[in-house]
PDB file of C-alpha atoms in Angstrom:
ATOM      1  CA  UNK X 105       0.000   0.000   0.000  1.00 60.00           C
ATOM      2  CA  UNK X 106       2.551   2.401   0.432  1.00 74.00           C
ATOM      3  CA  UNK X 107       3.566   2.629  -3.347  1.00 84.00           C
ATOM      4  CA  UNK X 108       1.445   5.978  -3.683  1.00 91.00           C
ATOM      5  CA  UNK X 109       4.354   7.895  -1.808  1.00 93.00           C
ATOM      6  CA  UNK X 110       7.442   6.215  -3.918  1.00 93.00           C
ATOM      7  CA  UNK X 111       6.058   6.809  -7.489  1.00 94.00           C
ATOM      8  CA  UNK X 112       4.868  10.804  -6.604  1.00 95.00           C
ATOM      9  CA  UNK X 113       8.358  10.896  -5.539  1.00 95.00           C
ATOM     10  CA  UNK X 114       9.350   9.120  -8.602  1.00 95.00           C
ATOM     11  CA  UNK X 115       6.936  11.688 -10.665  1.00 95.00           C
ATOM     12  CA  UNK X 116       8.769  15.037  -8.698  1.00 95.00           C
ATOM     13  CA  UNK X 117      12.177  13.905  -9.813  1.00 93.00           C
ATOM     14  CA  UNK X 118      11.247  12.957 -13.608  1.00 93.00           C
ATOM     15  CA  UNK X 119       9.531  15.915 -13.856  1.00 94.00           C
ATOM     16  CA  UNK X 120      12.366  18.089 -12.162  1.00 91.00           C
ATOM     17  CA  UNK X 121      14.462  16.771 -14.779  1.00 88.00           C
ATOM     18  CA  UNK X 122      12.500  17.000 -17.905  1.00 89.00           C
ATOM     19  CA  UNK X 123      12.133  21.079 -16.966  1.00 89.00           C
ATOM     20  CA  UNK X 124      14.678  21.804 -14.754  1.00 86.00           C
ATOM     21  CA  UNK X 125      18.188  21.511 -17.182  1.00 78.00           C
ATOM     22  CA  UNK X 126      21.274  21.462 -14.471  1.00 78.00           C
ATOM     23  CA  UNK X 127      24.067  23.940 -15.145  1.00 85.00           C
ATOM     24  CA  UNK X 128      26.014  22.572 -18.185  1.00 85.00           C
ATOM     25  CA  UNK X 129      29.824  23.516 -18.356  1.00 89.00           C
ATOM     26  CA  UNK X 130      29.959  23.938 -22.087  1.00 90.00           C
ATOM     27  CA  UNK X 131      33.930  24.805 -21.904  1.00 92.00           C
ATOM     28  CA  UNK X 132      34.244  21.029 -20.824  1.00 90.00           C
ATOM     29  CA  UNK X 133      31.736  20.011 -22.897  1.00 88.00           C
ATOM     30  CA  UNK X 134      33.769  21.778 -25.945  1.00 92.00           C
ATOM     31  CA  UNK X 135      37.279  20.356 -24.758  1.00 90.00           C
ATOM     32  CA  UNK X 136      35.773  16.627 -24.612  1.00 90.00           C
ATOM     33  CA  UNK X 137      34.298  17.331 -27.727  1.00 90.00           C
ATOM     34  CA  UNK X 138      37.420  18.337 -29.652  1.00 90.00           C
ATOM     35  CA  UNK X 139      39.491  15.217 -27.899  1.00 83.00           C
ATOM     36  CA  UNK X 140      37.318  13.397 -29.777  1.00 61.00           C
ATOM     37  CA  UNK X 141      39.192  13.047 -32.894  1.00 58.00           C
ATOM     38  CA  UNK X 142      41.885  10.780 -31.494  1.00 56.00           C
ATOM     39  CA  UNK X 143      41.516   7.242 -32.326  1.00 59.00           C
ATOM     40  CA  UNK X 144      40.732   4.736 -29.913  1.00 58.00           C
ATOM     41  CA  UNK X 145      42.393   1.815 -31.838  1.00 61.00           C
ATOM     42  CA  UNK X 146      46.042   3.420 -30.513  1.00 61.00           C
ATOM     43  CA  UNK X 147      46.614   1.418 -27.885  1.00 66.00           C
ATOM     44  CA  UNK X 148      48.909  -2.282 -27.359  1.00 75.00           C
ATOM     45  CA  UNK X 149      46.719  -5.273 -27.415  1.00 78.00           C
ATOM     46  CA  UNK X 150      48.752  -7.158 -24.328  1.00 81.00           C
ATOM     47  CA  UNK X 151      46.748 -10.391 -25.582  1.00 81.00           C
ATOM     48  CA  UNK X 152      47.859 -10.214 -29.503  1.00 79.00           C
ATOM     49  CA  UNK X 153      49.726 -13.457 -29.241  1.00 80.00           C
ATOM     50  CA  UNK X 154      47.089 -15.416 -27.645  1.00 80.00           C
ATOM     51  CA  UNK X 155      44.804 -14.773 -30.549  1.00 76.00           C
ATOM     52  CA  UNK X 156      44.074 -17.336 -32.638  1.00 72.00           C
ATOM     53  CA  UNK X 157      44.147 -16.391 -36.439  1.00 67.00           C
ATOM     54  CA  UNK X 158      43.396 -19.147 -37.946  1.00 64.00           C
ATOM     55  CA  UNK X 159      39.967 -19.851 -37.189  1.00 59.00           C
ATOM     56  CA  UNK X 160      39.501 -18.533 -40.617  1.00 60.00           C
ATOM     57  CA  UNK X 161      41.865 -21.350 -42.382  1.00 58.00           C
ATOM     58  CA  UNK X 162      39.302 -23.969 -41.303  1.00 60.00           C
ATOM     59  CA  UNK X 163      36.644 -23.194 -42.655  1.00 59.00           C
ATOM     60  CA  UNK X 164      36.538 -26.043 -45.003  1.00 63.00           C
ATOM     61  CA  UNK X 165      36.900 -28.599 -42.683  1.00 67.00           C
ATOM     62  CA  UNK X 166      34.395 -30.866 -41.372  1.00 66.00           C
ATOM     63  CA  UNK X 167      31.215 -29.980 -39.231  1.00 65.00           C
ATOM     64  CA  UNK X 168      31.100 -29.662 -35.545  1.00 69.00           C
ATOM     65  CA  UNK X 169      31.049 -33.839 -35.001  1.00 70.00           C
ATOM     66  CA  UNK X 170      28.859 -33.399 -31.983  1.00 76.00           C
ATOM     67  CA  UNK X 171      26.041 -31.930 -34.009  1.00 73.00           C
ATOM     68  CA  UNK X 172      23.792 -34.371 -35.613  1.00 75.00           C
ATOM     69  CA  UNK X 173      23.609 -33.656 -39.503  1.00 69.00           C
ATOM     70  CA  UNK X 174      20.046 -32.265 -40.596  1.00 75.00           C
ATOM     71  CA  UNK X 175      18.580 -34.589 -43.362  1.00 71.00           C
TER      72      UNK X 175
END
């Protein structure tokens, strides 16, 4: 019975933030922005020569054998 008091409170605070915009440092905003451009592929994978490459290669290889065969 006591839901009546959790969703006004619920409504208050949606409704606070659907009209109510906080203060928005647009200086950060613009500096996050324009950091943007780097690329995020600049980094050392640590795991490069754990990765198996030729998963590809086997493609022409049997089926799983644990899967029965559709007929």
């Amino acid at each position: 019975m006591g839901r009546g008091r959790a969703k006004a409170k619920q409504t208050k605070v949606a409704r606070e933030l659907k009209y109510h915009s906080p203060n928005t440092d647009l200086t950060a905003l613009q500096r996050e922005l324009a950091g943007a451009g780097k690329s995020n592929h600049d980094f050392d994978d640590d795991y490069k020569e754990y990765v198996d490459d030729d998963d590809e290669d086997h493609a022409d290889e049997d089926p799983d054998p644990w899967v029965r065969p559709t007929r």
